[in-house]
Coordinates of C-alpha atoms and ligand atoms in Angstrom, one line a residue:
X1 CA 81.9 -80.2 142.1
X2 CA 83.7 -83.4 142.6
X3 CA 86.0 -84.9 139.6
X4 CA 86.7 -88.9 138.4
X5 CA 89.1 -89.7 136.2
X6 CA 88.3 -91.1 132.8
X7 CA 90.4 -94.5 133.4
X8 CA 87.8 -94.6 136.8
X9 CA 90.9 -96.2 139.0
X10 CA 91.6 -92.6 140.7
X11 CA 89.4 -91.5 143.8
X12 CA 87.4 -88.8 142.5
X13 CA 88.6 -85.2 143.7
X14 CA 87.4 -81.5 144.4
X15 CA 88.2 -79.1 141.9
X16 CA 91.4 -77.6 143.7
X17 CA 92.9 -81.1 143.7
X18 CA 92.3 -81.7 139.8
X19 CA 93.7 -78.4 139.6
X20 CA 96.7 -78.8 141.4
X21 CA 97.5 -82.9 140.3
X22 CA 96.7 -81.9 136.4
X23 CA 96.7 -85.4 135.8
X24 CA 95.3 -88.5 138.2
X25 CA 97.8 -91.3 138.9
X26 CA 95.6 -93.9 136.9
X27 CA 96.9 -91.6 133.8
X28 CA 93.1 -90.5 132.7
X29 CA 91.8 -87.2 132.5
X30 CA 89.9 -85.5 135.0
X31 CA 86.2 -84.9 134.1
X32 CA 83.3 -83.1 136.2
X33 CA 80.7 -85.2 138.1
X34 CA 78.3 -83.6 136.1
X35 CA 77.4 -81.1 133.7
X36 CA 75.5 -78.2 135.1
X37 CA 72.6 -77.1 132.1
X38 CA 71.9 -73.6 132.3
X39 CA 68.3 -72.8 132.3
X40 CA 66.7 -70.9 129.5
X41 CA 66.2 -68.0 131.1
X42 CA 70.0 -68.0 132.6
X43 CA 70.8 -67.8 129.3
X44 CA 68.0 -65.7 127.3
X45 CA 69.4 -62.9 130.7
X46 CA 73.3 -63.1 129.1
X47 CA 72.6 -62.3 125.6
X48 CA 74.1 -59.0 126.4
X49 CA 76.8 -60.1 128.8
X50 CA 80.2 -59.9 129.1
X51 CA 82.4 -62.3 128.3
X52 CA 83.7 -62.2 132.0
X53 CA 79.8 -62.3 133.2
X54 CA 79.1 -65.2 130.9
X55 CA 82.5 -67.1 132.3
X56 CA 81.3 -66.2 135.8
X57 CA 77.5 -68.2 135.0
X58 CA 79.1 -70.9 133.7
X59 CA 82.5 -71.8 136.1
X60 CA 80.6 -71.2 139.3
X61 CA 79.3 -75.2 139.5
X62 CA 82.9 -76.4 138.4
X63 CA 84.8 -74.3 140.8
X64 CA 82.1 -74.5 144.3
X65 CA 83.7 -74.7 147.2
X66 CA 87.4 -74.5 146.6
X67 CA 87.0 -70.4 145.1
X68 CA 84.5 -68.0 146.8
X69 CA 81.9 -66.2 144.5
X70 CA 84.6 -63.2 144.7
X71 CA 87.3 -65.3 144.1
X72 CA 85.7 -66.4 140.9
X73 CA 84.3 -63.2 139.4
X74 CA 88.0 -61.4 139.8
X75 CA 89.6 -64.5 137.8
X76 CA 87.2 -64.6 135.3
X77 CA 87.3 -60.6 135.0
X78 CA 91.4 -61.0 134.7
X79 CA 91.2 -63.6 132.6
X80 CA 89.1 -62.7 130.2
X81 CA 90.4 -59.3 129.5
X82 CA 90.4 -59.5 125.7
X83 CA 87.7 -59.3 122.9
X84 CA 86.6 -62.5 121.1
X85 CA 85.1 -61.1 118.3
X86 CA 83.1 -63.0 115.7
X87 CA 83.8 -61.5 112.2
X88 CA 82.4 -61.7 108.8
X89 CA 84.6 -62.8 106.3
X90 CA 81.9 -63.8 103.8
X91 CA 78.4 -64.0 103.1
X92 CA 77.7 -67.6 105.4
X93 CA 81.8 -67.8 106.7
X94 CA 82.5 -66.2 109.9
X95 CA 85.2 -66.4 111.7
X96 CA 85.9 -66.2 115.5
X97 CA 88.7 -63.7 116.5
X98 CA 90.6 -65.8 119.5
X99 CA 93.5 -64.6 118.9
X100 CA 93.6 -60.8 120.7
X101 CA 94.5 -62.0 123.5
X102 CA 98.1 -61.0 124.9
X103 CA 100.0 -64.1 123.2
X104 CA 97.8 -63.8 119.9
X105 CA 96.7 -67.2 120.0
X106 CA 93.3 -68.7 122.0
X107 CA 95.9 -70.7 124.5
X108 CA 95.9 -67.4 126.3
X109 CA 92.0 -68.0 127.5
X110 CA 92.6 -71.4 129.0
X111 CA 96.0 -70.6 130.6
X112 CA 95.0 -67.4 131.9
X113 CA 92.3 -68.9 133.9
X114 CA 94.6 -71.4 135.2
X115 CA 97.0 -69.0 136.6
X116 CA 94.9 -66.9 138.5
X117 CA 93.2 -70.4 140.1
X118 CA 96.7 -71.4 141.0
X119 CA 97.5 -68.1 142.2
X120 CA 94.3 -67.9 144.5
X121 CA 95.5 -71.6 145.9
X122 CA 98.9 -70.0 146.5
X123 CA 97.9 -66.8 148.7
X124 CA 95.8 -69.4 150.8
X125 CA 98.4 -72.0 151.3
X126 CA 101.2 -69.6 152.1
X127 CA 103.7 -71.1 149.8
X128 CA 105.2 -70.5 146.6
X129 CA 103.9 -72.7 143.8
X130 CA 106.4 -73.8 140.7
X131 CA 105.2 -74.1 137.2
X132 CA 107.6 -76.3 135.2
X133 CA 107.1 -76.4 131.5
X134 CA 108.6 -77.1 128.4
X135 CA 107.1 -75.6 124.8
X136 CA 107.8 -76.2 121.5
X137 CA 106.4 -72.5 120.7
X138 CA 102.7 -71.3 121.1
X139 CA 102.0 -72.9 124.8
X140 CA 105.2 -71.9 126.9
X141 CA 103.8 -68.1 125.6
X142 CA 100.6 -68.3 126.9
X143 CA 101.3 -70.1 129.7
X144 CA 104.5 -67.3 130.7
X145 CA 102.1 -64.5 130.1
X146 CA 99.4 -65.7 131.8
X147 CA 101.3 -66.5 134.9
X148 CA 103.3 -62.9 134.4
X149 CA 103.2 -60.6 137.9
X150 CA 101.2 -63.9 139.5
X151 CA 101.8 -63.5 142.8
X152 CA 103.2 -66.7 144.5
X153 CA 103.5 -68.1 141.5
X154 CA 107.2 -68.9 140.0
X155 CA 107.2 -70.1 136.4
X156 CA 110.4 -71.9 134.6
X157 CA 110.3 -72.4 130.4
X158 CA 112.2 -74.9 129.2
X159 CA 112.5 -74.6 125.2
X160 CA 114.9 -75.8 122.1
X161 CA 117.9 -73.5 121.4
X162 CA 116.9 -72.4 117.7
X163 CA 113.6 -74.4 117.5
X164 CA 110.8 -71.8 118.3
X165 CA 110.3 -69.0 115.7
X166 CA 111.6 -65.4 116.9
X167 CA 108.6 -64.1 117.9
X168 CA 107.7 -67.0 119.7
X169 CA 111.3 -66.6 121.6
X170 CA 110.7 -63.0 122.7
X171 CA 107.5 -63.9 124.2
X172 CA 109.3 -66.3 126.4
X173 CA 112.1 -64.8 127.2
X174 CA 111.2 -60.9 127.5
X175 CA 109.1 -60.9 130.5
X176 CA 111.2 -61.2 133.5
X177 CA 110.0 -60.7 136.7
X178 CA 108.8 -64.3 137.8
X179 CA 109.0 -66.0 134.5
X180 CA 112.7 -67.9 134.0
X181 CA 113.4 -69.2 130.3
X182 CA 115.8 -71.9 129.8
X183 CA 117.1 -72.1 126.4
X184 CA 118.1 -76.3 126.0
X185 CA 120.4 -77.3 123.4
X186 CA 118.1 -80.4 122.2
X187 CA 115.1 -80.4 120.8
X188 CA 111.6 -80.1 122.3
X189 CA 111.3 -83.9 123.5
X190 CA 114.8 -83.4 125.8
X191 CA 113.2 -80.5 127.3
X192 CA 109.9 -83.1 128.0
X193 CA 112.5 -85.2 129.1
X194 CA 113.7 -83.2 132.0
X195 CA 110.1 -81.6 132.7
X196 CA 109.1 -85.4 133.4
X197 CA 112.4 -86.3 135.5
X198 CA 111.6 -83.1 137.8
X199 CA 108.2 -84.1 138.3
X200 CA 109.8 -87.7 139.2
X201 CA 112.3 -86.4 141.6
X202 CA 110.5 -86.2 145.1
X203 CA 113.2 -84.0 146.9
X204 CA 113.1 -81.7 144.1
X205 CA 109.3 -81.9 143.7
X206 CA 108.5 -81.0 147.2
X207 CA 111.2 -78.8 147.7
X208 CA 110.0 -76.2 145.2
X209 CA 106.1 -77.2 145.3
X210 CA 106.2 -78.3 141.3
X211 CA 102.9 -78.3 139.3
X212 CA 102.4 -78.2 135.9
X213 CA 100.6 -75.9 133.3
X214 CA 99.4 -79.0 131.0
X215 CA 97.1 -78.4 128.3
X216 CA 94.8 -80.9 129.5
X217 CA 94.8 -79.9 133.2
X218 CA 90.8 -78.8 133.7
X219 CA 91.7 -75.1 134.6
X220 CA 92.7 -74.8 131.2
X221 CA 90.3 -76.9 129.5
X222 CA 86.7 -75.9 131.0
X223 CA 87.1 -71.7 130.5
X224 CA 87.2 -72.7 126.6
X225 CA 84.0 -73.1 126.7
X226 CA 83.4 -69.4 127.1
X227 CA 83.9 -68.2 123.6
X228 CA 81.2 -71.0 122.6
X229 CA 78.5 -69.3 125.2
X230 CA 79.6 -65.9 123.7
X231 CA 79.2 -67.4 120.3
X232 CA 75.5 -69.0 120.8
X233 CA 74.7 -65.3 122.4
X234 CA 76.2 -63.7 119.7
X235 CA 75.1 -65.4 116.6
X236 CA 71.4 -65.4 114.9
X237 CA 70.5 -69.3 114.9
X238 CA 73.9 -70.9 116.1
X239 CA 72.3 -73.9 116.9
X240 CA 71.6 -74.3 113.0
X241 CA 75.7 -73.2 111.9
X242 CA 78.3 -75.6 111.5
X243 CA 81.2 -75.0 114.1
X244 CA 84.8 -75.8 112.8
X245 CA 87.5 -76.3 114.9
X246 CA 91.2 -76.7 113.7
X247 CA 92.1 -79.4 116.2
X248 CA 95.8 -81.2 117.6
X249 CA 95.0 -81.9 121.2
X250 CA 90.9 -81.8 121.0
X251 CA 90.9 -79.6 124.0
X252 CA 89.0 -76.5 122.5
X253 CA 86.3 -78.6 120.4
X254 CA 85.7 -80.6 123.9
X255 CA 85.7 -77.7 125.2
X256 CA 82.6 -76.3 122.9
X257 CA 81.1 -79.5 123.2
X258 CA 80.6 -79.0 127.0
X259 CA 79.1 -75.7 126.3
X260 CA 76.4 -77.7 124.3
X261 CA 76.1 -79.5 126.7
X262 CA 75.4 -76.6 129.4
X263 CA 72.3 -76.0 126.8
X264 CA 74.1 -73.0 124.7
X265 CA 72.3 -73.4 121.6
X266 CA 75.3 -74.5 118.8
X267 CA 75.1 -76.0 115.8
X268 CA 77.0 -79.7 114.7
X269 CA 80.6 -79.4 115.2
X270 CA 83.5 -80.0 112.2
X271 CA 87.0 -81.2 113.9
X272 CA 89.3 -80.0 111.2
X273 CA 93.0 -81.9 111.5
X274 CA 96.1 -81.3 109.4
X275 CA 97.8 -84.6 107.7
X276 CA 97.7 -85.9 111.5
X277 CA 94.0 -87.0 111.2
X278 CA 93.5 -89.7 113.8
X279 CA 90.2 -88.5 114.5
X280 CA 88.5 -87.7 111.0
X281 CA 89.4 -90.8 110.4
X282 CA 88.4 -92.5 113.6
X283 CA 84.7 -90.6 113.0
X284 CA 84.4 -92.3 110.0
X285 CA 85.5 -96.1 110.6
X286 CA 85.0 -96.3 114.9
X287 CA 88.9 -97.5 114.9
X288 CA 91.0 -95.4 116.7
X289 CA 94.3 -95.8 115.2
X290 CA 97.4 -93.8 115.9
X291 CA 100.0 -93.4 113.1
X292 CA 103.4 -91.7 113.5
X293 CA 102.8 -87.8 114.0
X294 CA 103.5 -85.7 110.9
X295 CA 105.4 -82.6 110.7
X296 CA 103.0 -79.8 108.9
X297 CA 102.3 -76.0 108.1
X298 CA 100.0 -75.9 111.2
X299 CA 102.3 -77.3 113.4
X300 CA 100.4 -76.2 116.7
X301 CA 98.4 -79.0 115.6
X302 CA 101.1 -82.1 115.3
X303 CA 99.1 -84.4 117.2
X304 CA 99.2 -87.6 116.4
X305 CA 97.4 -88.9 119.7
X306 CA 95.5 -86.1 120.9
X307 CA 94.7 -86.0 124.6
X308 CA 91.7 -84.8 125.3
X309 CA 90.4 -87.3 122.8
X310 CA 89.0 -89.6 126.3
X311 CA 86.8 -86.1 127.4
X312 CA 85.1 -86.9 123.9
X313 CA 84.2 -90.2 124.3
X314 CA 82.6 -89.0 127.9
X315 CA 80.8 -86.2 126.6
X316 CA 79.0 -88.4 124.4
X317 CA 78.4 -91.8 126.9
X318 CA 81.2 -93.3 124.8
X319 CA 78.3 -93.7 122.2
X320 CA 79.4 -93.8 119.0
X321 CA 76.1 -93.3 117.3
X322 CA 75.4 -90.4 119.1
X323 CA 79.0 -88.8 118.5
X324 CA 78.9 -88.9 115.1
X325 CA 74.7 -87.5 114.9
X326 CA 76.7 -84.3 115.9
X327 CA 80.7 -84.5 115.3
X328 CA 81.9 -85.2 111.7
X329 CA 85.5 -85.0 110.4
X330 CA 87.5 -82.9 108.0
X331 CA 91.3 -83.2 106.9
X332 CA 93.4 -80.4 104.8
X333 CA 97.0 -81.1 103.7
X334 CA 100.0 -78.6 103.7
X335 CA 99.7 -78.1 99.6
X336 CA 95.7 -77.1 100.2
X337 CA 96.7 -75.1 103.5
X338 CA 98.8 -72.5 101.2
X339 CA 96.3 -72.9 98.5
X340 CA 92.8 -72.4 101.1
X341 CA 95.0 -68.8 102.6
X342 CA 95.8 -68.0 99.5
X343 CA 92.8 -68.3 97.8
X344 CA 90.5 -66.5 100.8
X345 CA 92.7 -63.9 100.6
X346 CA 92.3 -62.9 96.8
X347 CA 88.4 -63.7 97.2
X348 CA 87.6 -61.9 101.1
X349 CA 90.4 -60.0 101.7
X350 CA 90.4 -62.0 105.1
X351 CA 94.0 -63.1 106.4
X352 CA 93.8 -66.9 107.3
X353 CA 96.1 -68.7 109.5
X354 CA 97.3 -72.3 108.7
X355 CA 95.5 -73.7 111.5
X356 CA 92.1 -71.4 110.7
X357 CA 92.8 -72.1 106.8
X358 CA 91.6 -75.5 107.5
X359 CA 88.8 -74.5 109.6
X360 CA 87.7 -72.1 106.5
X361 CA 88.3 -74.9 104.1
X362 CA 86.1 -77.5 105.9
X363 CA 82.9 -75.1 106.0
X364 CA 83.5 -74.3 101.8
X365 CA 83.3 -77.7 101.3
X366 CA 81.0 -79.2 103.8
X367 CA 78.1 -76.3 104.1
X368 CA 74.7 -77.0 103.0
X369 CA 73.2 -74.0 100.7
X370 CA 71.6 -71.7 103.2
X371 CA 73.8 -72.6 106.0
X372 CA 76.2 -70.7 108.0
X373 CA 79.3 -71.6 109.4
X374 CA 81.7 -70.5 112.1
X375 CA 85.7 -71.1 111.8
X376 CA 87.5 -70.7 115.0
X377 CA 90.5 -68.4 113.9
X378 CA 93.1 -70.0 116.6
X379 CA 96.3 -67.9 116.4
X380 CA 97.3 -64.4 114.6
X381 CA 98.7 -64.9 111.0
X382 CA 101.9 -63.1 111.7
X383 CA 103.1 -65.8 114.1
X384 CA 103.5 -68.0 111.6
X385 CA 105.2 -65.8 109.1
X386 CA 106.9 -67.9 106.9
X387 CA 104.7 -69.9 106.1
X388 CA 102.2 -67.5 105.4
X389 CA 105.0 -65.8 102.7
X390 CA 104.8 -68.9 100.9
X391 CA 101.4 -68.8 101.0
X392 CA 100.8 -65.0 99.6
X393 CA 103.8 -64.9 98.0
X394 CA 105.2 -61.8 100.1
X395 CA 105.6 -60.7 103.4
X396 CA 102.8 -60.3 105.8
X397 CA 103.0 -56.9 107.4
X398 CA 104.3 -57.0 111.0
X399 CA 101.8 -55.6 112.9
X400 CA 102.5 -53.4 115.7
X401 CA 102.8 -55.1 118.9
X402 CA 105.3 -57.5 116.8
X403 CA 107.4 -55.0 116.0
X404 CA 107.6 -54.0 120.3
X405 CA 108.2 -57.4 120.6
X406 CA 110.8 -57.8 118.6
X407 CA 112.7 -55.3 119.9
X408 CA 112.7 -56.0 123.8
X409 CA 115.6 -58.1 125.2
X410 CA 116.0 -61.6 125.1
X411 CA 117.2 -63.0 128.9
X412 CA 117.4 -66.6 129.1
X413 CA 119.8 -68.9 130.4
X414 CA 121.3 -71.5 128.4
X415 CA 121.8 -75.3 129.2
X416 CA 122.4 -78.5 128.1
X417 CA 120.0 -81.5 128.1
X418 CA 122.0 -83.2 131.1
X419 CA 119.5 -83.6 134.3
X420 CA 122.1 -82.7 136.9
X421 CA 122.7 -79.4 135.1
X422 CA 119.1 -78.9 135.0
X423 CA 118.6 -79.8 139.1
X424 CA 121.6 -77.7 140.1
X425 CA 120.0 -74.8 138.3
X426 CA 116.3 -75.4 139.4
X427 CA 118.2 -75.8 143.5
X428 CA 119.9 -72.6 143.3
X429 CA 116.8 -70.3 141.4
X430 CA 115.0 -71.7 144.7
Ligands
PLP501 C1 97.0 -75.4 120.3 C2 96.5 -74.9 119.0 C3 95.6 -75.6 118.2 C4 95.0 -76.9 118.6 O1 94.1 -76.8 119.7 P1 93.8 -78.1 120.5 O2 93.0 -77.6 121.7 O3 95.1 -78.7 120.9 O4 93.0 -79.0 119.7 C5 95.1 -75.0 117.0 N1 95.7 -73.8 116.6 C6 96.6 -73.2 117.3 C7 97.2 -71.9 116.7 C8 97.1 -73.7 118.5 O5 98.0 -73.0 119.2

């Protein structure tokens, strides 16, 4: 499978390339050649699959020739090894579980996948490969633990000193092993900042083999579309239910979109944003206009120009009549986030997140009588626990593997937000 760039300036690339440059100099995305449809029978043969088996189907196009068949079916297997279950939480409402993975939030799916790729690049090219990323919370988690005990594979976290919630802290800074946390004293843009200098800096840059673990690099993006297959297996008459997707970066509802694509049979999608709608609002007017991003309850979601919005415009020929036929818009603000958990709770008993409340709270409003609907349920409550406090009115019980987490040591190593500090550091971990 070759790759273009959406911007169409950038020679077009094999999927090791996209892999490794993340983004193409003419700033676009990367985006496949074409989109492989599975036959009917591919797919009527998987209704009992795996999710690794179902991952294996649908990556093989995407990844030929740069990973062998082998290659492949032990990253997928690695990957994806976590349930995705799809749970009822009322009589038309379910919700999809992506959240058991070993973060507790779906990043770990997309992240997972990219680490083992990288990995598999590594062993061939004899060389160690470093990951530079900074996190405001949820990603530098994912990404850590999915690179964790990857062989060839160095990882280095950059993240505010006193910014990330505590849970979020230990999952960066516990692991060890090749996984270095660097706690900045700035906030999450300073650590961007020196992320972005790195990358600038050629002697540094070649000297430690830098790549990055960006949300929108393809590794990450294209194994989303997993849980979607699993969900058209899974579900009677998906192609009738309305999918809702709580949505910052687009990158998992592009991401279920190409499994539509590949002929999974799914229903219309809802993008569900917080006060940062850019997209709702876009849907509705065909003006794309970015407004100052807002700070909100489901803050993994702050988006204010989200960048996989371009992979969008391709999967629908940039055809606004046909992108809105199946794509439709839904915005919830912080007051109806703690209302919408609040209110599920007392009615289902089910535990909502803030960026799943808004999921939920697009289907109760938007669901024809008769028609089902599917939330995706994108991080576990607990990791946003204050909020959800406010929400309930008391404490969420810490569930178990928070409680482990809580109590492992913190090892980071703190720094200012001065570059030279940074480069001396990154020179000597080498
Ligand atoms: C990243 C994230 C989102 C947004 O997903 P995108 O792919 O960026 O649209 C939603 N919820 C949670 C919990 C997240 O961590």
């Amino acid at each position: 499978m070759k790759y273009f760039s959406t911007n169409r300036e950038s020679n077009e690339v094999s999927f090791k390339e996209a892999v490794i440059n993340s983004l193409p100099a003419d700033k676009g995305l990367y985006f496949p050649k074409s989109i492989p449809a599975l036959d009917a029978r591919t797919i009527v043969n998987l209704k009992d699959a795996s999710l690794p088996a179902i991952g294996f189907e649908m990556m093989k196009d995407f990844v030929q020739p740069d990973l062998t068949k082998s290659q492949l079916k032990d990253i997928v297997e690695d990957a994806l090894s976590f349930e995705i279950p799809l749970v009822q939480a009322e009589e038309n409402i379910f919700s999809l579980e992506l959240f058991h993975g070993p973060t507790y939030a779906f990043k770990d799916v997309g992240a997972r996948f990219l680490a083992r790729c990288l990995g598999e690049f590594a062993k061939k090219d004899a060389r160690e490969t470093t990951i530079l990323v900074a996190t405001s919370g949820d990603t530098g988690g994912a990404v850590a633990n999915g690179f964790y005990g990857v062989e060839g594979v160095k990882v280095i976290i950059l993240y505010p000193s006193g910014k990330v919630s505590d849970l979020q802290e230990k999952q960066l800074t516990t692991l060890g092993g090749n996984i270095t946390a660097l706690e900045v004293e700035g906030d999450f843009d300073d650590c961007q900042a020196l992320v972005k200098q790195a990358f600038l800096d050629k002697e540094l840059s070649e000297k430690l083999n830098l790549t990055s673990a960006n949300s929108i690099n393809i590794a990450r993006w294209m194994p989303q579309s997993i849980y979607y297959a699993s969900l058209a297996l899974k579900m009677q008459n998906a192609e009738e239910a309305l999918i809702a997707v709580p949505s910052g970066n687009y990158g998992n509802v592009t991401a279920g979109m190409l499994a539509k694509r590949m002929s999974f049979p799914l229903g219309k999608f809802l993008v569900c944003s917080n006060a940062n709608d850019v997209v709702p609002r876009y849907l509705e007017s065909c003006e794309y206009e970015v407004l100052p991003t807002v700070a909100t309850y489901a803050n993994a979601m702050d988006v204010s120009n989200p960048s996989n919005f371009p992979r969008m415009l391709e999967l629908y020929d940039h055809t606004f009549d046909d992108l809105i036929q199946d794509v439709s818009g839904f915005t919830l603000h912080d007051e109806q986030i703690l209302e919408t958990i609040e209110q599920c709770h007392k009615e289902t008993g089910y535990v909502l997140d803030p960026h799943g409340a808004i999921g939920y709270a697009g289907l109760k409003e938007r669901l024809k009588i008769d028609q089902q609907g599917v939330f995706l349920e994108t991080a576990h409550p607990i990791k946003f626990a204050p909020v959800m406090e406010k929400a309930l009115g008391e404490k969420l019980e810490m569930p178990e593997f928070a409680e482990d987490l809580m109590l492992k040591q913190k090892k980071s190593t703190k720094m200012s937000s001065e570059y030279s500090e940074f480069k001396n550091l990154l020179k000597r971990t080498s």
